[in-house]
Amino acid sequence: MTLSVSLTHRFGALTLDVAFEAGPGVTALFGRSGAGKTTVVNAVAGLLRPDRAQISLDGTVFNDATTCLPPHKRRVGYVFQDARLFPHLSVAQNLDYAARFGARPQGRARVIEMLGIGALLERRPATLSGGERQRVALGRALLADPLLLLMDEPLAALDGPRKAEILPYLDRLKSDAGVPILYVSHAVDEVARLADHMVLLADGRVARAGPLFDVMADPAAVPLLGVREAGAVLRARVMHHGDDGLSTLAVGTGTLQLLGVHAPVGAEVRLRVLAQDVLLSREEPRGLSAQNILPVRITAIRSGDGPGAMIAMDAGGDTLLARVTARAVTSLGLEVGQHVHAIIKATSVSQIAISGGTTSAPAPAP
């Protein structure tokens, strides 16, 4: 199932002019505040009528020159930044209210189990934590039996612990919900963990779009993501959990020893590695406290406006990024095609950056 979006809309000083497609899985709509993300999802939901639009979902036209399908006929679930639950109803009643609008009976018990909200059914929204409210809001949206799920900054109002609480449920939702998800965020860590595809908005235009692994690892996208947030996402498989808290993960060009990996042995995970946490060496280093040393090949060098440079490297099929100074590029004699060693500290990959849990594919060769 594919969502096709092409729209133009003027609001304030900004003219939004975007076109993209969102297929199965999670498509992240990413950009700074004011880039037009919420306007796009409101147009898809039917809450806003753009100046010009061609919006359709697998042949069902939502908007064109003569059509503007009303929201209740689009079969689109919408999860807002604030949960917007009915305060006078219990959790169970909120869920049952949504189920009345489903096009076909939906597995209520399955949704409740998937989101871990069985113990909350008799409670009112005012007694729930922020993370619990968002899980109930997700359940309400799913029980309306949507063909498409829109999520507009669903974690933005949550603090760090609450965000960490709900992210595993979003991981599971992505695998089990069975509907395409358009996920709006300006938080790179969320997008890196959850998305399959990424659409970067800047000044009302699509600046970059494509598979998440490609967009995140594109040195040209760094100004849009932010220099401190720039980094690549690697595919990995859990090989072993040590008694000292370190886990061994196989990646395309070797193995990594990391902390905070809770996925079972054999699980596929993704790792977000910040470019500023990667060191480079021309020779294989010895005598370092850092144990993660990967052989890589430089594929691109992009200099910024300041004293820094972004180095893209092939790491056995995935791309790794390193942020170094322009002086380091010169002193090391770095150039495209060169084989070097990337050094990553075990403590530099945060737990929130590690996601996954499937066990179907073979491990990448060390």
mmCIF file of C-alpha atoms in Angstrom:
data_model
loop_
_atom_site.group_PDB
_atom_site.id
_atom_site.type_symbol
_atom_site.label_atom_id
_atom_site.label_comp_id
_atom_site.label_asym_id
_atom_site.label_seq_id
_atom_site.Cartn_x
_atom_site.Cartn_y
_atom_site.Cartn_z
ATOM 1 C CA MET A 1 0.000 0.000 0.000
ATOM 2 C CA THR A 2 1.456 3.359 -1.073
ATOM 3 C CA LEU A 3 0.551 6.915 -0.120
ATOM 4 C CA SER A 4 1.215 9.429 -2.901
ATOM 5 C CA VAL A 5 1.431 13.103 -1.907
ATOM 6 C CA SER A 6 1.850 16.175 -4.094
ATOM 7 C CA LEU A 7 0.666 19.497 -2.699
ATOM 8 C CA THR A 8 1.191 23.217 -2.711
ATOM 9 C CA HIS A 9 -0.046 25.417 0.107
ATOM 10 C CA ARG A 10 0.835 28.895 1.267
ATOM 11 C CA PHE A 11 0.727 29.775 4.954
ATOM 12 C CA GLY A 12 2.330 32.882 6.369
ATOM 13 C CA ALA A 13 5.596 33.661 4.600
ATOM 14 C CA LEU A 14 6.174 30.024 3.568
ATOM 15 C CA THR A 15 4.921 28.326 0.422
ATOM 16 C CA LEU A 16 4.869 24.570 0.911
ATOM 17 C CA ASP A 17 5.552 22.684 -2.312
ATOM 18 C CA VAL A 18 6.239 18.984 -1.736
ATOM 19 C CA ALA A 19 5.875 15.669 -3.526
ATOM 20 C CA PHE A 20 6.797 12.209 -2.219
ATOM 21 C CA GLU A 21 5.553 8.649 -1.814
ATOM 22 C CA ALA A 22 5.305 6.640 1.406
ATOM 23 C CA GLY A 23 5.203 2.876 1.020
ATOM 24 C CA PRO A 24 4.977 0.015 3.524
ATOM 25 C CA GLY A 25 6.700 0.450 6.878
ATOM 26 C CA VAL A 26 7.529 3.761 8.540
ATOM 27 C CA THR A 27 8.217 6.867 6.459
ATOM 28 C CA ALA A 28 9.662 9.675 8.559
ATOM 29 C CA LEU A 29 8.804 13.243 7.635
ATOM 30 C CA PHE A 30 11.699 15.150 9.158
ATOM 31 C CA GLY A 31 12.550 18.832 9.363
ATOM 32 C CA ARG A 32 13.054 21.751 11.669
ATOM 33 C CA SER A 33 10.090 23.557 13.240
ATOM 34 C CA GLY A 34 8.215 25.508 10.593
ATOM 35 C CA ALA A 35 9.333 23.267 7.721
ATOM 36 C CA GLY A 36 5.721 22.260 6.983
ATOM 37 C CA LYS A 37 5.566 18.739 8.457
ATOM 38 C CA THR A 38 2.279 19.121 10.338
ATOM 39 C CA THR A 39 0.662 20.891 7.396
ATOM 40 C CA VAL A 40 1.451 17.871 5.228
ATOM 41 C CA VAL A 41 -0.054 15.319 7.641
ATOM 42 C CA ASN A 42 -3.115 17.507 8.250
ATOM 43 C CA ALA A 43 -3.662 17.630 4.498
ATOM 44 C CA VAL A 44 -3.350 13.824 4.292
ATOM 45 C CA ALA A 45 -5.819 13.445 7.175
ATOM 46 C CA GLY A 46 -8.294 15.853 5.572
ATOM 47 C CA LEU A 47 -8.053 18.392 8.397
ATOM 48 C CA LEU A 48 -6.714 20.995 5.968
ATOM 49 C CA ARG A 49 -7.552 21.621 2.318
ATOM 50 C CA PRO A 50 -4.388 22.659 0.465
ATOM 51 C CA ASP A 51 -4.354 25.282 -2.270
ATOM 52 C CA ARG A 52 -3.469 22.496 -4.721
ATOM 53 C CA ALA A 53 -3.127 18.788 -4.058
ATOM 54 C CA GLN A 54 -2.957 15.300 -5.507
ATOM 55 C CA ILE A 55 -3.160 12.896 -2.564
ATOM 56 C CA SER A 56 -4.126 9.236 -2.912
ATOM 57 C CA LEU A 57 -3.738 5.931 -1.089
ATOM 58 C CA ASP A 58 -3.503 2.894 -3.344
ATOM 59 C CA GLY A 59 -5.813 4.408 -5.946
ATOM 60 C CA THR A 60 -8.275 5.950 -3.493
ATOM 61 C CA VAL A 61 -8.201 9.690 -4.177
ATOM 62 C CA PHE A 62 -8.166 11.886 -1.084
ATOM 63 C CA ASN A 63 -7.564 15.177 -2.902
ATOM 64 C CA ASP A 64 -7.373 16.328 -6.496
ATOM 65 C CA ALA A 65 -8.716 19.229 -8.566
ATOM 66 C CA THR A 66 -12.326 18.182 -7.988
ATOM 67 C CA THR A 67 -12.218 15.960 -4.886
ATOM 68 C CA CYS A 68 -11.650 16.522 -1.182
ATOM 69 C CA LEU A 69 -12.662 13.393 0.679
ATOM 70 C CA PRO A 70 -13.881 14.197 4.226
ATOM 71 C CA PRO A 71 -11.702 12.909 7.089
ATOM 72 C CA HIS A 72 -14.119 10.216 8.264
ATOM 73 C CA LYS A 73 -14.086 8.578 4.820
ATOM 74 C CA ARG A 74 -10.300 8.340 4.507
ATOM 75 C CA ARG A 75 -9.757 5.517 7.024
ATOM 76 C CA VAL A 76 -6.698 7.298 8.396
ATOM 77 C CA GLY A 77 -5.644 6.937 12.042
ATOM 78 C CA TYR A 78 -4.079 10.038 13.610
ATOM 79 C CA VAL A 79 -1.957 10.092 16.772
ATOM 80 C CA PHE A 80 -1.234 13.636 17.947
ATOM 81 C CA GLN A 81 1.544 15.028 20.124
ATOM 82 C CA ASP A 82 -0.960 15.213 22.959
ATOM 83 C CA ALA A 83 -2.982 12.019 23.250
ATOM 84 C CA ARG A 84 -6.420 13.755 23.066
ATOM 85 C CA LEU A 85 -8.217 10.983 24.934
ATOM 86 C CA PHE A 86 -11.746 11.546 26.185
ATOM 87 C CA PRO A 87 -11.097 12.522 29.832
ATOM 88 C CA HIS A 88 -14.515 11.393 31.090
ATOM 89 C CA LEU A 89 -14.123 7.877 29.694
ATOM 90 C CA SER A 90 -12.008 5.001 30.964
ATOM 91 C CA VAL A 91 -9.247 3.560 28.825
ATOM 92 C CA ALA A 92 -11.526 0.672 27.823
ATOM 93 C CA GLN A 93 -14.294 3.091 26.845
ATOM 94 C CA ASN A 94 -11.859 5.203 24.794
ATOM 95 C CA LEU A 95 -10.819 2.081 22.907
ATOM 96 C CA ASP A 96 -14.384 0.864 22.394
ATOM 97 C CA TYR A 97 -15.476 4.268 21.094
ATOM 98 C CA ALA A 98 -12.837 4.087 18.346
ATOM 99 C CA ALA A 99 -13.714 0.490 17.466
ATOM 100 C CA ARG A 100 -17.260 1.609 16.529
ATOM 101 C CA PHE A 101 -15.821 3.392 13.497
ATOM 102 C CA GLY A 102 -13.761 0.489 12.169
ATOM 103 C CA ALA A 103 -14.626 -0.762 8.677
ATOM 104 C CA ARG A 104 -14.360 -4.353 9.948
ATOM 105 C CA PRO A 105 -13.959 -5.978 13.360
ATOM 106 C CA GLN A 106 -10.446 -5.459 14.692
ATOM 107 C CA GLY A 107 -8.590 -7.676 17.148
ATOM 108 C CA ARG A 108 -9.103 -5.697 20.349
ATOM 109 C CA ALA A 109 -7.253 -8.223 22.499
ATOM 110 C CA ARG A 110 -4.304 -8.281 20.083
ATOM 111 C CA VAL A 111 -3.973 -4.483 20.113
ATOM 112 C CA ILE A 112 -4.205 -4.356 23.908
ATOM 113 C CA GLU A 113 -1.518 -7.047 24.250
ATOM 114 C CA MET A 114 0.752 -5.461 21.626
ATOM 115 C CA LEU A 115 0.720 -2.098 23.428
ATOM 116 C CA GLY A 116 0.824 -3.494 26.967
ATOM 117 C CA ILE A 117 -2.254 -1.589 28.149
ATOM 118 C CA GLY A 118 -4.292 -4.455 29.629
ATOM 119 C CA ALA A 119 -3.671 -3.269 33.211
ATOM 120 C CA LEU A 120 -4.855 0.261 32.343
ATOM 121 C CA LEU A 121 -8.349 -0.523 31.037
ATOM 122 C CA GLU A 122 -10.319 0.657 34.073
ATOM 123 C CA ARG A 123 -8.325 3.848 34.605
ATOM 124 C CA ARG A 124 -9.122 7.382 33.428
ATOM 125 C CA PRO A 125 -6.654 9.345 31.238
ATOM 126 C CA ALA A 126 -5.854 11.796 34.056
ATOM 127 C CA THR A 127 -4.326 8.955 36.105
ATOM 128 C CA LEU A 128 -1.965 7.803 33.330
ATOM 129 C CA SER A 129 1.627 8.802 32.665
ATOM 130 C CA GLY A 130 2.453 10.538 29.398
ATOM 131 C CA GLY A 131 3.826 7.327 27.913
ATOM 132 C CA GLU A 132 0.739 5.363 28.963
ATOM 133 C CA ARG A 133 -1.569 7.975 27.421
ATOM 134 C CA GLN A 134 0.288 7.769 24.114
ATOM 135 C CA ARG A 135 0.059 3.970 24.118
ATOM 136 C CA VAL A 136 -3.698 4.215 24.647
ATOM 137 C CA ALA A 137 -3.918 6.807 21.865
ATOM 138 C CA LEU A 138 -2.106 4.376 19.567
ATOM 139 C CA GLY A 139 -4.524 1.627 20.515
ATOM 140 C CA ARG A 140 -7.500 3.892 19.835
ATOM 141 C CA ALA A 141 -6.134 4.782 16.403
ATOM 142 C CA LEU A 142 -5.520 1.121 15.511
ATOM 143 C CA LEU A 143 -8.959 -0.029 16.665
ATOM 144 C CA ALA A 144 -10.543 2.345 14.159
ATOM 145 C CA ASP A 145 -9.078 -0.072 11.562
ATOM 146 C CA PRO A 146 -7.079 2.477 9.540
ATOM 147 C CA LEU A 147 -5.464 1.873 6.168
ATOM 148 C CA LEU A 148 -2.816 4.466 7.063
ATOM 149 C CA LEU A 149 -1.468 5.702 10.406
ATOM 150 C CA LEU A 150 -0.303 9.297 10.886
ATOM 151 C CA MET A 151 1.849 10.132 13.916
ATOM 152 C CA ASP A 152 2.636 13.816 14.496
ATOM 153 C CA GLU A 153 5.475 14.255 17.023
ATOM 154 C CA PRO A 154 3.999 11.555 19.307
ATOM 155 C CA LEU A 155 6.973 11.618 21.705
ATOM 156 C CA ALA A 156 7.733 15.343 21.699
ATOM 157 C CA ALA A 157 5.898 16.020 24.959
ATOM 158 C CA LEU A 158 7.578 13.146 26.833
ATOM 159 C CA ASP A 159 10.704 13.333 28.967
ATOM 160 C CA GLY A 160 13.643 10.966 28.425
ATOM 161 C CA PRO A 161 12.443 8.081 30.637
ATOM 162 C CA ARG A 162 8.903 8.188 29.206
ATOM 163 C CA LYS A 163 10.272 8.287 25.659
ATOM 164 C CA ALA A 164 12.481 5.274 26.412
ATOM 165 C CA GLU A 165 9.393 3.519 27.835
ATOM 166 C CA ILE A 166 7.286 3.896 24.693
ATOM 167 C CA LEU A 167 9.928 3.369 21.977
ATOM 168 C CA PRO A 168 9.887 -0.462 22.302
ATOM 169 C CA TYR A 169 6.121 -0.382 21.748
ATOM 170 C CA LEU A 170 6.629 1.691 18.604
ATOM 171 C CA ASP A 171 9.220 -0.871 17.464
ATOM 172 C CA ARG A 172 6.599 -3.564 17.880
ATOM 173 C CA LEU A 173 3.871 -1.468 16.272
ATOM 174 C CA LYS A 174 6.031 -1.069 13.195
ATOM 175 C CA SER A 175 6.333 -4.865 12.871
ATOM 176 C CA ASP A 176 2.835 -5.937 13.890
ATOM 177 C CA ALA A 177 0.350 -3.199 12.920
ATOM 178 C CA GLY A 178 0.365 -4.068 9.220
ATOM 179 C CA VAL A 179 -0.369 -0.532 7.987
ATOM 180 C CA PRO A 180 1.955 2.112 6.505
ATOM 181 C CA ILE A 181 2.951 4.805 8.997
ATOM 182 C CA LEU A 182 3.800 8.444 8.237
ATOM 183 C CA TYR A 183 5.844 9.555 11.247
ATOM 184 C CA VAL A 184 6.512 13.264 11.814
ATOM 185 C CA SER A 185 9.464 14.253 13.975
ATOM 186 C CA HIS A 186 12.373 16.634 14.383
ATOM 187 C CA ALA A 187 14.187 14.173 16.709
ATOM 188 C CA VAL A 188 16.917 12.342 14.787
ATOM 189 C CA ASP A 189 17.223 9.540 17.361
ATOM 190 C CA GLU A 190 13.542 8.577 16.958
ATOM 191 C CA VAL A 191 13.734 8.617 13.181
ATOM 192 C CA ALA A 192 16.975 6.595 13.103
ATOM 193 C CA ARG A 193 15.439 3.962 15.343
ATOM 194 C CA LEU A 194 12.000 3.615 13.755
ATOM 195 C CA ALA A 195 11.963 4.690 10.113
ATOM 196 C CA ASP A 196 12.426 2.653 6.948
ATOM 197 C CA HIS A 197 12.307 5.663 4.645
ATOM 198 C CA MET A 198 12.988 9.340 5.254
ATOM 199 C CA VAL A 199 11.720 12.562 3.678
ATOM 200 C CA LEU A 200 13.736 15.648 4.640
ATOM 201 C CA LEU A 201 11.855 18.951 4.464
ATOM 202 C CA ALA A 202 13.624 22.305 4.356
ATOM 203 C CA ASP A 203 11.953 25.667 3.713
ATOM 204 C CA GLY A 204 8.790 23.989 2.458
ATOM 205 C CA ARG A 205 10.549 21.709 -0.071
ATOM 206 C CA VAL A 206 11.686 18.087 -0.158
ATOM 207 C CA ALA A 207 15.464 18.362 0.184
ATOM 208 C CA ARG A 208 16.232 14.631 0.373
ATOM 209 C CA ALA A 209 14.123 11.461 0.219
ATOM 210 C CA GLY A 210 14.902 7.757 0.135
ATOM 211 C CA PRO A 211 15.692 4.720 2.289
ATOM 212 C CA LEU A 212 16.677 5.719 5.825
ATOM 213 C CA PHE A 213 20.135 4.119 5.659
ATOM 214 C CA ASP A 214 20.963 6.103 2.505
ATOM 215 C CA VAL A 215 19.630 9.483 3.627
ATOM 216 C CA MET A 216 21.157 9.333 7.113
ATOM 217 C CA ALA A 217 24.566 8.421 5.679
ATOM 218 C CA ASP A 218 24.559 11.099 2.959
ATOM 219 C CA PRO A 219 27.181 13.748 3.802
ATOM 220 C CA ALA A 220 25.152 16.282 1.802
ATOM 221 C CA ALA A 221 22.247 15.827 4.241
ATOM 222 C CA VAL A 222 24.339 16.832 7.269
ATOM 223 C CA PRO A 223 23.331 20.538 7.196
ATOM 224 C CA LEU A 224 19.668 19.469 7.263
ATOM 225 C CA LEU A 225 20.112 17.003 10.122
ATOM 226 C CA GLY A 226 22.505 19.174 12.139
ATOM 227 C CA VAL A 227 26.239 18.615 12.509
ATOM 228 C CA ARG A 228 25.985 17.277 16.070
ATOM 229 C CA GLU A 229 23.165 14.897 15.098
ATOM 230 C CA ALA A 230 24.836 13.614 11.948
ATOM 231 C CA GLY A 231 25.618 9.932 11.917
ATOM 232 C CA ALA A 232 24.977 6.702 10.080
ATOM 233 C CA VAL A 233 22.748 3.728 10.899
ATOM 234 C CA LEU A 234 24.323 0.277 10.710
ATOM 235 C CA ARG A 235 22.653 -3.111 10.422
ATOM 236 C CA ALA A 236 23.919 -5.647 12.954
ATOM 237 C CA ARG A 237 23.156 -9.028 14.492
ATOM 238 C CA VAL A 238 23.553 -9.928 18.162
ATOM 239 C CA MET A 239 26.130 -12.694 18.480
ATOM 240 C CA HIS A 240 26.849 -12.972 22.211
ATOM 241 C CA HIS A 241 26.104 -11.362 25.577
ATOM 242 C CA GLY A 242 29.095 -11.267 27.920
ATOM 243 C CA ASP A 243 29.055 -11.467 31.711
ATOM 244 C CA ASP A 244 30.730 -8.044 31.862
ATOM 245 C CA GLY A 245 27.748 -6.247 30.271
ATOM 246 C CA LEU A 246 29.292 -6.042 26.807
ATOM 247 C CA SER A 247 27.531 -7.656 23.850
ATOM 248 C CA THR A 248 29.154 -8.747 20.596
ATOM 249 C CA LEU A 249 27.394 -7.662 17.415
ATOM 250 C CA ALA A 250 28.335 -8.623 13.862
ATOM 251 C CA VAL A 251 28.299 -5.853 11.276
ATOM 252 C CA GLY A 252 29.206 -5.945 7.610
ATOM 253 C CA THR A 253 32.938 -5.396 8.100
ATOM 254 C CA GLY A 254 33.669 -6.896 11.528
ATOM 255 C CA THR A 255 32.288 -7.007 15.061
ATOM 256 C CA LEU A 256 31.440 -4.404 17.679
ATOM 257 C CA GLN A 257 31.425 -4.670 21.472
ATOM 258 C CA LEU A 258 28.621 -2.515 22.875
ATOM 259 C CA LEU A 259 26.808 -1.795 26.137
ATOM 260 C CA GLY A 260 23.056 -1.774 26.662
ATOM 261 C CA VAL A 261 22.030 -4.374 24.080
ATOM 262 C CA HIS A 262 18.933 -6.197 25.336
ATOM 263 C CA ALA A 263 17.888 -7.962 22.129
ATOM 264 C CA PRO A 264 18.312 -11.749 22.174
ATOM 265 C CA VAL A 265 21.175 -13.575 20.508
ATOM 266 C CA GLY A 266 20.429 -13.898 16.800
ATOM 267 C CA ALA A 267 18.282 -10.749 16.667
ATOM 268 C CA GLU A 268 18.782 -8.202 13.921
ATOM 269 C CA VAL A 269 19.235 -4.684 15.264
ATOM 270 C CA ARG A 270 20.158 -1.271 13.939
ATOM 271 C CA LEU A 271 22.795 0.964 15.488
ATOM 272 C CA ARG A 272 23.010 4.724 15.182
ATOM 273 C CA VAL A 273 26.649 5.823 15.357
ATOM 274 C CA LEU A 274 27.249 9.579 15.560
ATOM 275 C CA ALA A 275 29.882 10.920 13.182
ATOM 276 C CA GLN A 276 31.521 12.865 16.005
ATOM 277 C CA ASP A 277 32.124 9.573 17.883
ATOM 278 C CA VAL A 278 34.153 7.943 15.097
ATOM 279 C CA LEU A 279 37.959 8.293 14.973
ATOM 280 C CA LEU A 280 40.079 7.418 11.934
ATOM 281 C CA SER A 281 43.512 5.855 11.638
ATOM 282 C CA ARG A 282 45.622 5.188 8.537
ATOM 283 C CA GLU A 283 47.234 2.182 10.234
ATOM 284 C CA GLU A 284 45.591 -0.501 12.353
ATOM 285 C CA PRO A 285 45.824 0.987 15.866
ATOM 286 C CA ARG A 286 47.209 -0.951 18.822
ATOM 287 C CA GLY A 287 47.239 -0.392 22.562
ATOM 288 C CA LEU A 288 43.928 1.517 22.679
ATOM 289 C CA SER A 289 41.235 1.225 25.325
ATOM 290 C CA ALA A 290 38.682 1.336 22.497
ATOM 291 C CA GLN A 291 38.166 -2.209 21.210
ATOM 292 C CA ASN A 292 35.902 -1.450 18.243
ATOM 293 C CA ILE A 293 38.134 -1.090 15.196
ATOM 294 C CA LEU A 294 36.556 -1.602 11.772
ATOM 295 C CA PRO A 295 38.368 -1.740 8.414
ATOM 296 C CA VAL A 296 36.577 0.660 6.038
ATOM 297 C CA ARG A 297 37.072 2.364 2.669
ATOM 298 C CA ILE A 298 36.575 6.111 2.130
ATOM 299 C CA THR A 299 33.835 6.810 -0.426
ATOM 300 C CA ALA A 300 33.370 10.578 -0.049
ATOM 301 C CA ILE A 301 34.938 13.591 1.657
ATOM 302 C CA ARG A 302 32.762 16.672 2.088
ATOM 303 C CA SER A 303 34.212 19.864 3.532
ATOM 304 C CA GLY A 304 31.939 22.231 5.412
ATOM 305 C CA ASP A 305 31.947 26.016 5.653
ATOM 306 C CA GLY A 306 33.966 25.833 8.878
ATOM 307 C CA PRO A 307 37.048 23.858 9.896
ATOM 308 C CA GLY A 308 35.336 20.459 9.739
ATOM 309 C CA ALA A 309 34.913 17.733 7.144
ATOM 310 C CA MET A 310 32.558 14.767 6.868
ATOM 311 C CA ILE A 311 34.050 11.454 5.751
ATOM 312 C CA ALA A 312 31.765 8.741 4.332
ATOM 313 C CA MET A 313 33.093 5.174 4.409
ATOM 314 C CA ASP A 314 31.922 1.819 3.107
ATOM 315 C CA ALA A 315 31.635 -0.565 6.064
ATOM 316 C CA GLY A 316 30.799 -3.834 4.355
ATOM 317 C CA GLY A 317 27.693 -2.586 2.574
ATOM 318 C CA ASP A 318 26.578 0.014 5.102
ATOM 319 C CA THR A 319 27.918 3.556 5.209
ATOM 320 C CA LEU A 320 29.710 4.922 8.274
ATOM 321 C CA LEU A 321 30.300 8.652 8.804
ATOM 322 C CA ALA A 322 33.169 10.357 10.639
ATOM 323 C CA ARG A 323 33.408 14.040 11.476
ATOM 324 C CA VAL A 324 37.015 15.249 11.516
ATOM 325 C CA THR A 325 38.825 18.540 11.038
ATOM 326 C CA ALA A 326 39.999 19.716 7.651
ATOM 327 C CA ARG A 327 43.511 19.736 9.152
ATOM 328 C CA ALA A 328 43.173 16.016 9.930
ATOM 329 C CA VAL A 329 42.180 15.318 6.315
ATOM 330 C CA THR A 330 45.362 17.038 5.160
ATOM 331 C CA SER A 331 47.734 15.662 7.786
ATOM 332 C CA LEU A 332 46.522 12.076 7.298
ATOM 333 C CA GLY A 333 46.430 12.458 3.538
ATOM 334 C CA LEU A 334 42.857 11.155 3.400
ATOM 335 C CA GLU A 335 41.363 10.642 -0.039
ATOM 336 C CA VAL A 336 38.506 8.794 -1.709
ATOM 337 C CA GLY A 337 39.221 5.089 -2.263
ATOM 338 C CA GLN A 338 41.658 4.850 0.629
ATOM 339 C CA HIS A 339 41.398 2.005 3.161
ATOM 340 C CA VAL A 340 41.494 3.207 6.792
ATOM 341 C CA HIS A 341 40.363 2.042 10.225
ATOM 342 C CA ALA A 342 37.331 3.447 12.040
ATOM 343 C CA ILE A 343 37.457 3.454 15.855
ATOM 344 C CA ILE A 344 34.217 3.499 17.888
ATOM 345 C CA LYS A 345 34.072 3.553 21.697
ATOM 346 C CA ALA A 346 31.740 0.960 23.235
ATOM 347 C CA THR A 347 30.160 3.654 25.418
ATOM 348 C CA SER A 348 29.430 6.029 22.520
ATOM 349 C CA VAL A 349 26.356 4.180 21.167
ATOM 350 C CA SER A 350 23.460 4.994 23.474
ATOM 351 C CA GLN A 351 20.773 2.460 24.383
ATOM 352 C CA ILE A 352 18.068 4.572 22.727
ATOM 353 C CA ALA A 353 19.977 4.220 19.442
ATOM 354 C CA ILE A 354 19.867 0.407 19.513
ATOM 355 C CA SER A 355 16.670 -1.109 18.144
ATOM 356 C CA GLY A 356 15.427 -4.310 16.582
ATOM 357 C CA GLY A 357 14.536 -7.833 17.559
ATOM 358 C CA THR A 358 13.792 -10.052 14.547
ATOM 359 C CA THR A 359 15.552 -13.366 14.095
ATOM 360 C CA SER A 360 14.931 -14.364 10.479
ATOM 361 C CA ALA A 361 18.063 -13.563 8.463
ATOM 362 C CA PRO A 362 21.583 -14.927 8.776
ATOM 363 C CA ALA A 363 24.222 -12.893 10.537
ATOM 364 C CA PRO A 364 26.467 -10.676 8.467
ATOM 365 C CA ALA A 365 29.905 -12.130 8.016
ATOM 366 C CA PRO A 366 32.464 -10.727 10.488
#
